[in-house]
XYZ file of C-alpha atoms in Angstrom:
634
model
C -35.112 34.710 -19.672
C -33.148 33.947 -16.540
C -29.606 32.653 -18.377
C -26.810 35.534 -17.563
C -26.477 37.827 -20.494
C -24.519 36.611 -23.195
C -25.408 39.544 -25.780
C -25.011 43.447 -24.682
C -28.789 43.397 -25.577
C -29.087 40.952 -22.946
C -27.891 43.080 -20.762
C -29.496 46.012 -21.511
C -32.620 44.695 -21.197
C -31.608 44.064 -17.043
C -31.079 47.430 -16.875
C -27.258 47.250 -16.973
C -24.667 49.928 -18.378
C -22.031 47.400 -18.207
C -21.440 44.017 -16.192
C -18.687 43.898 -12.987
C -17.030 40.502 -14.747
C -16.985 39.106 -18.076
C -16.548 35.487 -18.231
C -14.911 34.405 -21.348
C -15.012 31.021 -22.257
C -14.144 28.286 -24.724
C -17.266 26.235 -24.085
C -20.671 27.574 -25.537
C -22.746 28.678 -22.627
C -24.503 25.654 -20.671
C -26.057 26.438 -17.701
C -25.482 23.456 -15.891
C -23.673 22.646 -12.342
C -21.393 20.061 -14.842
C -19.903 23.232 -16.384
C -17.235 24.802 -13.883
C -18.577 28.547 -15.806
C -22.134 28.148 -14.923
C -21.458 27.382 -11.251
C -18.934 30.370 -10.823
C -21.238 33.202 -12.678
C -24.204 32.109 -10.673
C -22.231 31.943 -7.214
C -21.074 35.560 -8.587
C -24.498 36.365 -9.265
C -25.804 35.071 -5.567
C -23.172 37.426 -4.167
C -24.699 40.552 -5.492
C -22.102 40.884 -9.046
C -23.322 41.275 -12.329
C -21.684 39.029 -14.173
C -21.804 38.761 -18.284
C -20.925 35.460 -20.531
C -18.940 35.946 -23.433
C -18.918 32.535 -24.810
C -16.293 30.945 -27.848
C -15.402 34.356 -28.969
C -13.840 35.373 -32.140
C -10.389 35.385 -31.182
C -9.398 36.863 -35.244
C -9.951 40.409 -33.948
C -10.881 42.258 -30.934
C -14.306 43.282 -31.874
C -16.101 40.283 -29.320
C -13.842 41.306 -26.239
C -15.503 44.914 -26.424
C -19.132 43.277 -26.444
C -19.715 44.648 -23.104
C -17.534 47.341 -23.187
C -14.933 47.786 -20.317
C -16.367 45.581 -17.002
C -15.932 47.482 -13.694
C -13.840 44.683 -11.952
C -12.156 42.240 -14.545
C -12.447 39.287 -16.805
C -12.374 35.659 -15.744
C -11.135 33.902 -18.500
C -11.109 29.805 -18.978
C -10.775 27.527 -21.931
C -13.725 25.761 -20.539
C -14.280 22.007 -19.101
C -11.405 21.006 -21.090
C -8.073 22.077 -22.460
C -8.333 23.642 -25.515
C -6.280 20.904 -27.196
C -6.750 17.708 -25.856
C -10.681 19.078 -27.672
C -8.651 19.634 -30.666
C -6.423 16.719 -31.092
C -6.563 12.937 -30.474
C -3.929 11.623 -29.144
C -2.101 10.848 -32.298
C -2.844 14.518 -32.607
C -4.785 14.371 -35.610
C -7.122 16.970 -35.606
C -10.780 16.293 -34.834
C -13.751 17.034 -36.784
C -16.204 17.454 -33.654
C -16.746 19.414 -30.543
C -19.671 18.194 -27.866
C -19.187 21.833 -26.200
C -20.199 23.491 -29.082
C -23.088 24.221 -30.889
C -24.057 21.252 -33.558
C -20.876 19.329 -32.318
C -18.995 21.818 -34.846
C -15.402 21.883 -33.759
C -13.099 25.721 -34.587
C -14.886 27.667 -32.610
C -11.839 27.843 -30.153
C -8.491 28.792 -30.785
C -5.749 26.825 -29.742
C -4.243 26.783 -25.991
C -7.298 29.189 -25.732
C -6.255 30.940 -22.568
C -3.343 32.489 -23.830
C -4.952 33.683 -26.846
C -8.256 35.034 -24.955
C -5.916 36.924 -22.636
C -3.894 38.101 -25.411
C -7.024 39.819 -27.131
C -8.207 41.401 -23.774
C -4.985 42.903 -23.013
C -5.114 44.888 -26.568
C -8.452 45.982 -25.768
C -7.864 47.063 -22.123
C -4.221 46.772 -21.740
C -5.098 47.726 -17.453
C -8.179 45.695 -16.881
C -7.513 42.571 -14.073
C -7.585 39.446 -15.226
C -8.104 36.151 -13.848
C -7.377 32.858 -15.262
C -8.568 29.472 -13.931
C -9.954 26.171 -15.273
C -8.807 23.060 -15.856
C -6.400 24.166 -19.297
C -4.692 27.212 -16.836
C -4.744 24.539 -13.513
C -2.762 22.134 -14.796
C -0.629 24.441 -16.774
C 0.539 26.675 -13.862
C 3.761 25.378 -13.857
C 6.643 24.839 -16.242
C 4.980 22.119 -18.003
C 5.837 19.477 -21.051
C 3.672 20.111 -24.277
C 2.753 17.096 -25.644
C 1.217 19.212 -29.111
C 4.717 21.024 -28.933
C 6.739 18.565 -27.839
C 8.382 20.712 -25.547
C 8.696 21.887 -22.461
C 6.640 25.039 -22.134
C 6.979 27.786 -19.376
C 3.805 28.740 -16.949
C 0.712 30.038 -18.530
C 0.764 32.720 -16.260
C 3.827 34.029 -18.287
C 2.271 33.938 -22.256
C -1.374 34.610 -20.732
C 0.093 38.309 -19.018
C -2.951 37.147 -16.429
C -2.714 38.753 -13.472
C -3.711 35.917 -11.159
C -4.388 32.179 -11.958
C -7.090 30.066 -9.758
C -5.902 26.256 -9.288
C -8.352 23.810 -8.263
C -12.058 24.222 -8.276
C -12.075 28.018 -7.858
C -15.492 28.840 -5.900
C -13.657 30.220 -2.728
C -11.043 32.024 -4.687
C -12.860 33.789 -7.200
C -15.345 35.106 -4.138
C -12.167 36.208 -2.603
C -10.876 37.885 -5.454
C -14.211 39.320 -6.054
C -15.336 40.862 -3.340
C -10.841 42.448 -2.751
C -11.870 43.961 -6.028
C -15.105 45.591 -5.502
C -13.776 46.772 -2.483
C -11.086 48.683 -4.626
C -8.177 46.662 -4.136
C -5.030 46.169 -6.404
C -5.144 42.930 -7.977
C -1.870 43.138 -7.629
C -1.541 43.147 -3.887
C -3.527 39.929 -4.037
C -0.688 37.601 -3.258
C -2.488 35.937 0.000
C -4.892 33.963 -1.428
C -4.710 30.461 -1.407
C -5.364 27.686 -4.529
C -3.656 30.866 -6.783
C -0.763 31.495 -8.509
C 0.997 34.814 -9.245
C 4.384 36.363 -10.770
C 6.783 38.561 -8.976
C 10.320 39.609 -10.102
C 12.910 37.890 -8.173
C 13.853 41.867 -6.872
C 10.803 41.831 -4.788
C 10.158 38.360 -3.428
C 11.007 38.043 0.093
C 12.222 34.744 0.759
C 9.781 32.570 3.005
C 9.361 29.084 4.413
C 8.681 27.577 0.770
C 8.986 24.628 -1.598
C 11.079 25.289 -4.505
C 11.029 23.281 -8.000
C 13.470 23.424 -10.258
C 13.617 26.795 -12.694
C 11.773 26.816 -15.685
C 15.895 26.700 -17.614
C 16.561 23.591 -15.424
C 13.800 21.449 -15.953
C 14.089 22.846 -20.004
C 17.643 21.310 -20.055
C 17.020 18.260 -17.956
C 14.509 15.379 -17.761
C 15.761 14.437 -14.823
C 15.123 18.251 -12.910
C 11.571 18.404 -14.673
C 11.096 14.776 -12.896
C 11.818 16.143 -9.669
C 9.825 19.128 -10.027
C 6.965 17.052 -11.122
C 6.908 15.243 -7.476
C 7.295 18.558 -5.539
C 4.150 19.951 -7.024
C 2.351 16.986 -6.380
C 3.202 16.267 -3.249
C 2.205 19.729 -2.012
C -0.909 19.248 -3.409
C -2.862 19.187 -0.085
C -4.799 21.187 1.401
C -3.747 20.201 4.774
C -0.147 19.702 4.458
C 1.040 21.810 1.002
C 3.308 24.159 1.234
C 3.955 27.275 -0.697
C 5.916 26.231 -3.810
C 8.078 28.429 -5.867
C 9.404 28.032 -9.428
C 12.081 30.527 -10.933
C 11.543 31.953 -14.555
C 14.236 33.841 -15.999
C 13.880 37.385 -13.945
C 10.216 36.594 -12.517
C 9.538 34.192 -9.947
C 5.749 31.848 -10.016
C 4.464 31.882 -6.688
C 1.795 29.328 -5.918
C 0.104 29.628 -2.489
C -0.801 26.179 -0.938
C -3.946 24.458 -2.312
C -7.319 26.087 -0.881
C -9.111 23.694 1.431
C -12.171 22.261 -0.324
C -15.827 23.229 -0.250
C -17.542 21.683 2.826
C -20.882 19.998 2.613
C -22.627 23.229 3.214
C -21.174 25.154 0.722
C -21.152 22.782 -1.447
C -24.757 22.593 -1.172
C -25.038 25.896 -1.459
C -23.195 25.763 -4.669
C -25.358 23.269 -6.666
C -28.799 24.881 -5.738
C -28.210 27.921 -7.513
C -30.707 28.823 -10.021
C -29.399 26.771 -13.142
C -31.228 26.978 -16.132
C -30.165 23.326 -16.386
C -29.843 23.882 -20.214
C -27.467 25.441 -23.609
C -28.972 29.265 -23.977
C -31.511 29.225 -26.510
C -29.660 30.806 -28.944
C -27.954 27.730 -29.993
C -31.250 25.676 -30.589
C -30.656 26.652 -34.508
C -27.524 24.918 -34.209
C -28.694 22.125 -32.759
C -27.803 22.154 -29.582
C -24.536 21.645 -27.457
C -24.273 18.142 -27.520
C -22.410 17.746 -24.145
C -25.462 18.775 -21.896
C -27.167 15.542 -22.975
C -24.848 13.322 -20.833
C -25.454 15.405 -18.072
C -29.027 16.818 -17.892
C -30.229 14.394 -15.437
C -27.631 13.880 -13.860
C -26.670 14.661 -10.020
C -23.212 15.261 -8.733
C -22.601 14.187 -5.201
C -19.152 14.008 -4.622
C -15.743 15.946 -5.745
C -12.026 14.809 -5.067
C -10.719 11.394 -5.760
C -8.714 9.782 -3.246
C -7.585 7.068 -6.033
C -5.362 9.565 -7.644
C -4.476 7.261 -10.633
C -1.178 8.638 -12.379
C -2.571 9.590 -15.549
C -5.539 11.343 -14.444
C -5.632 15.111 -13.856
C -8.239 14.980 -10.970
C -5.875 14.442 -8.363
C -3.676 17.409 -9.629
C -6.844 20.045 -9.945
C -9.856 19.241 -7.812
C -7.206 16.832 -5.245
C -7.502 13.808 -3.474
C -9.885 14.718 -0.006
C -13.715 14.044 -0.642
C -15.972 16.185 0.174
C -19.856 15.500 -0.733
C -23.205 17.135 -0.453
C -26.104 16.128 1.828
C -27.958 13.714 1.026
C -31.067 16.366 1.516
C -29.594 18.624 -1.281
C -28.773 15.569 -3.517
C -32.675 14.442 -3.220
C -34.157 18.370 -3.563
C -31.847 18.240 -6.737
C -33.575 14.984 -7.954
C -37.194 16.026 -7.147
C -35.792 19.187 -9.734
C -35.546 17.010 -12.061
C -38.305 15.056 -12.045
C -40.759 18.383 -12.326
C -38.629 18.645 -15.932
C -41.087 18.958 -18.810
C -37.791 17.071 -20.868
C -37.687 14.142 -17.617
C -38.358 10.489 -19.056
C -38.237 8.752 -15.775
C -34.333 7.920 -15.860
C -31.639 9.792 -13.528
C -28.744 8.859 -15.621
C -26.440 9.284 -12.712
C -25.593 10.294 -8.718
C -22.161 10.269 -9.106
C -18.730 12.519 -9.614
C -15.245 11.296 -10.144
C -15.733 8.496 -8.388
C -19.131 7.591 -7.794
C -18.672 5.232 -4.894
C -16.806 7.878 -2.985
C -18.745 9.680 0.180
C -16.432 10.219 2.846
C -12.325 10.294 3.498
C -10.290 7.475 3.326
C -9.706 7.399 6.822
C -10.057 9.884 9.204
C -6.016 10.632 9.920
C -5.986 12.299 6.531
C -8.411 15.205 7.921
C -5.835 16.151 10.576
C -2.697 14.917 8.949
C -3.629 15.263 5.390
C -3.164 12.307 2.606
C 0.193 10.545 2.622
C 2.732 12.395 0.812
C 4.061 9.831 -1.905
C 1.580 6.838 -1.151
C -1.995 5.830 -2.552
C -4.745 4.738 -0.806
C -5.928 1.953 -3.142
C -2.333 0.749 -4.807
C -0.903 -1.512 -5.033
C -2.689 -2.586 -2.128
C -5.444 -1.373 -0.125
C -4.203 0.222 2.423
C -4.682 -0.844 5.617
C -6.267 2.554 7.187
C -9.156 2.548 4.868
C -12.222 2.938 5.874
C -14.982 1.414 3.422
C -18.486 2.129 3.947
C -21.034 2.335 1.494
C -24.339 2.681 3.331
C -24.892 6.576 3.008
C -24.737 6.237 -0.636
C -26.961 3.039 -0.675
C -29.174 4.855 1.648
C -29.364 8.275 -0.656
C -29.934 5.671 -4.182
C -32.889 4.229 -2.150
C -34.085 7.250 -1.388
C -34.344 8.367 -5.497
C -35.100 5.294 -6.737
C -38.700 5.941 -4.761
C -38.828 9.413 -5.751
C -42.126 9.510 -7.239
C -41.827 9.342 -11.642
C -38.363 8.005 -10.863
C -38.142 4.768 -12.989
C -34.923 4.170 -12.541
C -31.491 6.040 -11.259
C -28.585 4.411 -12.963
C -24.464 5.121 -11.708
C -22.375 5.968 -15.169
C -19.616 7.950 -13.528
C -17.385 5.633 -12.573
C -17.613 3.000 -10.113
C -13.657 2.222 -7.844
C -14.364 -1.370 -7.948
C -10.929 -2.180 -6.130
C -12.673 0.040 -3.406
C -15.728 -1.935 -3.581
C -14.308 -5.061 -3.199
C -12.564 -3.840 0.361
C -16.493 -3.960 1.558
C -17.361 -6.429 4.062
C -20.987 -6.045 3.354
C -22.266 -6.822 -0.236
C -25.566 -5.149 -0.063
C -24.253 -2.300 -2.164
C -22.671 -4.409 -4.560
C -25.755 -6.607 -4.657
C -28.043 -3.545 -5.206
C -25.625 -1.510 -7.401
C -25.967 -4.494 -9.764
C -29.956 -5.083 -9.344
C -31.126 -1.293 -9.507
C -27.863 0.519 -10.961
C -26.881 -1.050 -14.048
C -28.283 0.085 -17.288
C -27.475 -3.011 -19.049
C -23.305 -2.297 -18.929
C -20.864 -1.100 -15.947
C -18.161 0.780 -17.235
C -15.242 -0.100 -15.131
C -11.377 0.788 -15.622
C -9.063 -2.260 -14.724
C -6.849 -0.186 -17.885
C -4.458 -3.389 -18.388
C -3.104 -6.935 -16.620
C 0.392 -6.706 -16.295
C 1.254 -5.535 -12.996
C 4.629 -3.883 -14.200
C 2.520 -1.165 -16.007
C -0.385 -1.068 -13.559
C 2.374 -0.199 -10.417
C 2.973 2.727 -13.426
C -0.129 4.148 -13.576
C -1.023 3.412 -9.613
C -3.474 1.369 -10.228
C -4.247 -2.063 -8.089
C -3.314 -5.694 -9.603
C -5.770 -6.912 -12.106
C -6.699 -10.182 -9.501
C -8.606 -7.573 -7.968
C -10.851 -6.980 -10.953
C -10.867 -10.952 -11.626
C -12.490 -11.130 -8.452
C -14.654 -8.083 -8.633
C -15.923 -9.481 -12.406
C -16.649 -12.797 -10.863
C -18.680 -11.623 -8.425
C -20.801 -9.272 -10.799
C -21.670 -11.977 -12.990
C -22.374 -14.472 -10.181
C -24.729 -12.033 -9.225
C -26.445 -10.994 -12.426
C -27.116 -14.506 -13.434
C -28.660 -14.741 -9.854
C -31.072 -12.154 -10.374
C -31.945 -13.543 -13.963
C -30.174 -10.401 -15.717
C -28.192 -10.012 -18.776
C -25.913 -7.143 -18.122
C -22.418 -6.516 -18.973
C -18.903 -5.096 -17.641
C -17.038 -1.887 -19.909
C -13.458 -2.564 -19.420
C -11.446 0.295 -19.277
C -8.280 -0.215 -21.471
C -4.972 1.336 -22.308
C -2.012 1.144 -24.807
C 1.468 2.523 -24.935
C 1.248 3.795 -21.133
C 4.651 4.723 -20.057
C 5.812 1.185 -18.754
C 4.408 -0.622 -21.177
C 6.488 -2.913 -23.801
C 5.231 -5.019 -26.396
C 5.435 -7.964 -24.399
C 3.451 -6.291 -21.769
C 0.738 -5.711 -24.210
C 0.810 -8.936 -25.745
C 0.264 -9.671 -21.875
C -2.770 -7.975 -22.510
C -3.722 -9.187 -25.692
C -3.644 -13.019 -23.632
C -6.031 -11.820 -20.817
C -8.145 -10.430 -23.256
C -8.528 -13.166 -25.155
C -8.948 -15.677 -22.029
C -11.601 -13.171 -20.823
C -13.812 -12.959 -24.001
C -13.367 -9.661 -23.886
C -13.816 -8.192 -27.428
C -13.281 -3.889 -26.880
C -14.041 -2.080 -29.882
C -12.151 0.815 -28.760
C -9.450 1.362 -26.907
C -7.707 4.175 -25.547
C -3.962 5.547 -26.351
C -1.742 7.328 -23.486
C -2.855 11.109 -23.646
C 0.386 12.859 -22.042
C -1.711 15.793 -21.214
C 0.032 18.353 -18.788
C 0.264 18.328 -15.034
C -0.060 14.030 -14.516
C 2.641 11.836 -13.157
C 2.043 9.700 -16.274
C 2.835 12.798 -18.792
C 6.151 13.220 -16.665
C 7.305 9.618 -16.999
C 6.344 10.026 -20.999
C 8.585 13.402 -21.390
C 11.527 12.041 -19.066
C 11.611 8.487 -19.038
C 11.987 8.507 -15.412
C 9.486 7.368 -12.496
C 9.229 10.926 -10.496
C 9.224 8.787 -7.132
C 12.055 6.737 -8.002
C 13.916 8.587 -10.531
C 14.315 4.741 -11.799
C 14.163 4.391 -15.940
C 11.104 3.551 -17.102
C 10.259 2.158 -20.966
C 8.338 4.659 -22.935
C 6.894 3.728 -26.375
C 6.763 6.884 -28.369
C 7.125 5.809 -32.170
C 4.444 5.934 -33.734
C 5.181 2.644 -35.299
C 5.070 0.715 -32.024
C 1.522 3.039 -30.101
C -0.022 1.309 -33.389
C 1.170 -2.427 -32.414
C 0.070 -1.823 -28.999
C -2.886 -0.753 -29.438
C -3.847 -3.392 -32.444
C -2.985 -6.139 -29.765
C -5.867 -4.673 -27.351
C -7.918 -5.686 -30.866
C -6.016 -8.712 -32.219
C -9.595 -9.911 -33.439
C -10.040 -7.136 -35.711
C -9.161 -8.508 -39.309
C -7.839 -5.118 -40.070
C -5.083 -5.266 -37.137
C -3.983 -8.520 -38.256
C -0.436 -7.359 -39.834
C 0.380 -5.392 -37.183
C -0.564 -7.739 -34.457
C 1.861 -10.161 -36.495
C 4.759 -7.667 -36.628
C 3.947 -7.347 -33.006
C 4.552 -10.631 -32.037
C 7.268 -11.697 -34.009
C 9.698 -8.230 -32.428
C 8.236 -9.603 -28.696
C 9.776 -13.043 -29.295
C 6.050 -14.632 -29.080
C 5.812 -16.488 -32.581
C 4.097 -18.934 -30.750
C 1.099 -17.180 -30.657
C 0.855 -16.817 -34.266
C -1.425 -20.381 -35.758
C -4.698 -21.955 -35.849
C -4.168 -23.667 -32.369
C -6.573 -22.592 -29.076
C -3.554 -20.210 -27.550
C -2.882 -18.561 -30.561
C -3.669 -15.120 -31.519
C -3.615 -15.286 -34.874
C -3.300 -17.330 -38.074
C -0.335 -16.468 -40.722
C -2.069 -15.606 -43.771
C -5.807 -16.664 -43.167
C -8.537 -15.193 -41.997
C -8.542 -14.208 -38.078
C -9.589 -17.611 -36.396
C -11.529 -17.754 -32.742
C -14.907 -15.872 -33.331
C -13.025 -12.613 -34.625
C -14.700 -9.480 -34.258
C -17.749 -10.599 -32.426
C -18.943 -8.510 -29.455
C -18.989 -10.286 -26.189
C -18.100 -13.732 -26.565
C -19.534 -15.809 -24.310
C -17.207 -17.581 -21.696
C -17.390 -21.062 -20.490
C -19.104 -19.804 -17.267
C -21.550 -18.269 -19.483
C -20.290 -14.468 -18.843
C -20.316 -12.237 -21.603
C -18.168 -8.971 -21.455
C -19.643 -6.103 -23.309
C -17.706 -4.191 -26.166
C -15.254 -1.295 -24.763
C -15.575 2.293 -25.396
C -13.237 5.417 -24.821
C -12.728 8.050 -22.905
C -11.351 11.766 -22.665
C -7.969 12.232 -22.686
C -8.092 13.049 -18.706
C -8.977 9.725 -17.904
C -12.342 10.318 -17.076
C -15.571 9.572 -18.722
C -16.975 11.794 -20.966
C -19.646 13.026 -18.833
C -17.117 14.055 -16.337
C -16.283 17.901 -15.946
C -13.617 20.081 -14.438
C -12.741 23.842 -14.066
């Protein structure tokens, strides 16, 4: 058996009196390159460490954290691929019933905010041992941060962990780092140099430095408008080019983080991803039935990391950051002939993608010297006019699989940036995307129509994906296919009133566009989005902005985005009458809905076909990060 040890029989049957780290994590063990734990312990493992996995522990007592006794160096402890309770809680935050990193989709076996509580159980067990947060849950919580489940404003997790350092950011170079300082008998505690980390001092012993300071953990507690500027500082020194150090005051202590580590370059990157992966859950959960997340992701190639798109309620930009990077296109097709030597391989490669799949290079070369523009997007409102669009290395690397030999068909699930797309001059990728690519639907994220609440979330006008759509379908019915576009949706962003979403409900409608789910604003820490929600102010404006928060008016929202649904239809009534749009309500073609008859204009059928003939697919959700499902962090 070549997974890491998970049991301390596992481990004594390598030979082992006791591992150097013990990984501790919220996930069940899946050795995969998807899962931020499996790529860590077997870079550890490359370097020579012995590294254990103590996976979903019982957090009731201590009796798990001494599986593997005492480790000579530390623990590295995460919550897994995603926060703790965004896995708990929807975003009405009722509790849910399932758990696809866990074994049989069985959710409880993580505590809440698991980082804190992990930590909490080493430190009574070995009160001295180093220990090392990171992940996405302890990224995006390394600051004061608003608590959505609490509904309050929550200091660092550095401070209720008692961790001794926190990793930000994808972690590879860090957690080497911190590694090899450690074997080499080094204080943890002198570790205050290393960059993408965070660390406490008391304010006695800092020594004042050429820094970035937020407001203090008591400022931004007593007002919105302090947390809102605090929220732009850390984001705009996110950048590993131009970030500075940034400081944030907590009572007597002082949270140091160290500008963002530059990212992994294509060589290490490859490096990274051809690690011995077992490509699998360990075996022991195979009575369980499985860990249902791997099967999203089994055949399935990462090429990519960073997303220069940095939408506002997405966490990528805050944790991984905005500068691709990608692999070679060598590594990306050993990685594919891997797969196809899989006893479990049925001929389909269900993706070559990452955040964004169309992503291979930099947005434009200035950013590599000067960095990405502090307080500016690349793709919103408007393209800017330094982008660089070029799509034929990742045309050229799908060829290249598509021929691989028992390769029937490589499809692109991840995520295509069709607003980027539509900047190329040259529609062979588009044209091939949609004749080779497409299992049937695209899932695409316009999110909404009205460009008040689109400028909110940073994303690009929705005539960009009117022309995008028109062009797919002008192509599909060219090549004599039926396939589909996913829309993307989203209610009760911060922005949005009802009259915006009736906006919605309108374009829908004209559209044909039928989604049988949408999704509700997740304010899940460290977004621009979440900071709007908590303050009601635009970070980079400090302007007002609407936020819809009762519970009452989310549910009118988001039964607009479904005004076909019989079951909305009293809501979507209430809705219109408090927007001053009675009109809509009656039997005639512009109307949304008939006063006490059934729901008129095809209700609830899936993909209504246009007068052009298009049909749009039914919508599904996504995690509460804004990504697809399939998409992992660390």
């Amino acid at each position: 058996m070549s997974f890491l040890p998970i049991t301390s029989d596992e481990m004594k049957q390598r030979g082992w009196d006791r591992p150097d780290f013990v990984f501790v994590t919220g996930d069940a063990y899946v050795d995969h390159p998807s899962f931020g734990v499996a790529i860590l312990s077997r870079m550890l493992e490359d370097e020579g460490f012995r590294v254990a996995i103590l996976a979903q522990p019982n957090w009731r007592d201590g009796e798990d954290f001494t599986r593997f006794g005492r480790p000579r160096l530390g623990f590295l402890v995460t919550a897994g691929n995603i926060d703790s309770m965004v896995a708990h809680y929807t975003a009405a935050r009722r509790k849910r019933s399932d758990d696809a990193y866990s074994p049989g989709n069985k959710a409880g076996k993580r505590p809440d905010r698991a980082v804190i509580t992990y930590c909490n159980c080493i430190r009574a067990c070995y009160p001295d041992t180093p220990i090392v947060i990171g992940g996405l849950e302890a990224s995006l919580r390394r600051f004061a941060h608003y608590d959505y489940w609490a509904d309050t404003v929550m200091p660092s997790i550095l401070m209720d962990s008692g961790a001794d350092l926190l990793t930000y950011g994808m972690g590879e170079k860090q957690i080497s780092l911190i590694a090899h300082r450690l074997a080499a008998g080094e204080n943890i505690h002198s570790m205050t140099d290393i960059l993408g980390t965070c660390y406490l001092i008391p304010t006695r012993q800092y020594s004042p430095g050429p820094v970035k300071e937020c407001p203090s953990l008591e400022r931004v507690q007593q007002s919105k408008r302090e947390y809102a500027v605090a929220a732009r500082i850390q984001q705009d020194e996110q950048d590993a080019v131009r970030g500075k150090t940034v400081i944030q005051r907590h009572g007597g202590v002082i949270l140091v983080q160290n500008p963002p580590m530059p990212p992994l370059d294509q060589e290490e990157l490859d490096r990274i991803y051809e690690l011995p992966y077992e490509r699998m859950f360990h075996p022991s959960y195979e009575k369980e039935g499985g860990v249902p997340a791997i099967q999203e992701v089994e055949f399935s190639i990462t090429h990519n990391r960073g997303c220069f798109g940095a939408c506002n309620f997405c966490s990528i930009a805050f944790h991984q950051g905005r500068q691709v990077t990608c692999r070679s296109e060598a590594s990306v097709l050993r990685e594919a002939e891997k797969l196809t030597k899989s006893p479990r391989f049925k001929g389909y490669i269900h993706d070559v993608g990452g955040p964004t799949a169309n992503f291979r290079h930099p947005s434009c070369k200035g950013q590599l010297e000067r960095g990405l523009c502090k307080g500016k997007k690349c793709l919103a409102p408007k393209t800017c006019p330094q982008m660089e669009v070029d799509h034929k290395e990742y045309l050229a690397m799908l060829q290249k699989i598509r021929a691989l030999p028992k390769v029937k068909r490589v499809f692109i699930r991840s995520g295509i940036r069709f607003d980027y797309l539509m900047e190329d001059p040259d529609e062979t990728f588009l044209k091939q995307l949609i004749t080779y690519h497409v299992s049937g639907q695209l899932k695409v994220a316009p999110e909404h129509c009205s460009a008040a609440v689109l400028d909110k979330m940073g994303k690009p006008h929705i005539e960009t994906y009117r022309h995008f759509a028109k062009r797919f379908y002008e192509i599909t019915k060219s090549i004599g296919k039926k396939q589909y576009l996913v829309p993307y949706l989203m209610s009760s962003h911060p922005g949005s009133t009802l009259k915006d979403a009736v906006e919605l409900a309108l374009f829908l409608k004209k559209e044909s566009i039928h989604p049988e789910q949408v999704q509700d604003f997740y304010p899940t820490p460290g977004t621009i989005s979440t900071a709007m929600f908590y303050t009601g102010l635009d970070p980079y404006t400090l302007k007002e902005v609407y936020v819809p928060k009762k519970p009452e008016e989310k549910a009118m929202q988001r039964a607009l985005l479904q005004w076909f649904m019989p079951q909305h239809k009293e809501k979507v009534l209430e809705a219109l009458r408090r927007a001053g749009r009675s009109d809509l309500i009656g039997t005639g073609p512009n109307c949304l809905v008939a006063p006490g008859k059934p729901f008129q204009n095809g209700g609830g059928q899936k993909g209504k076909h246009l007068p052009s003939g298009r049909k749009h697919a039914v919508g599904k959700g996504r995690n509460a990060f804004g990504q697809t499902k399939k998409k992992k962090g660390r």
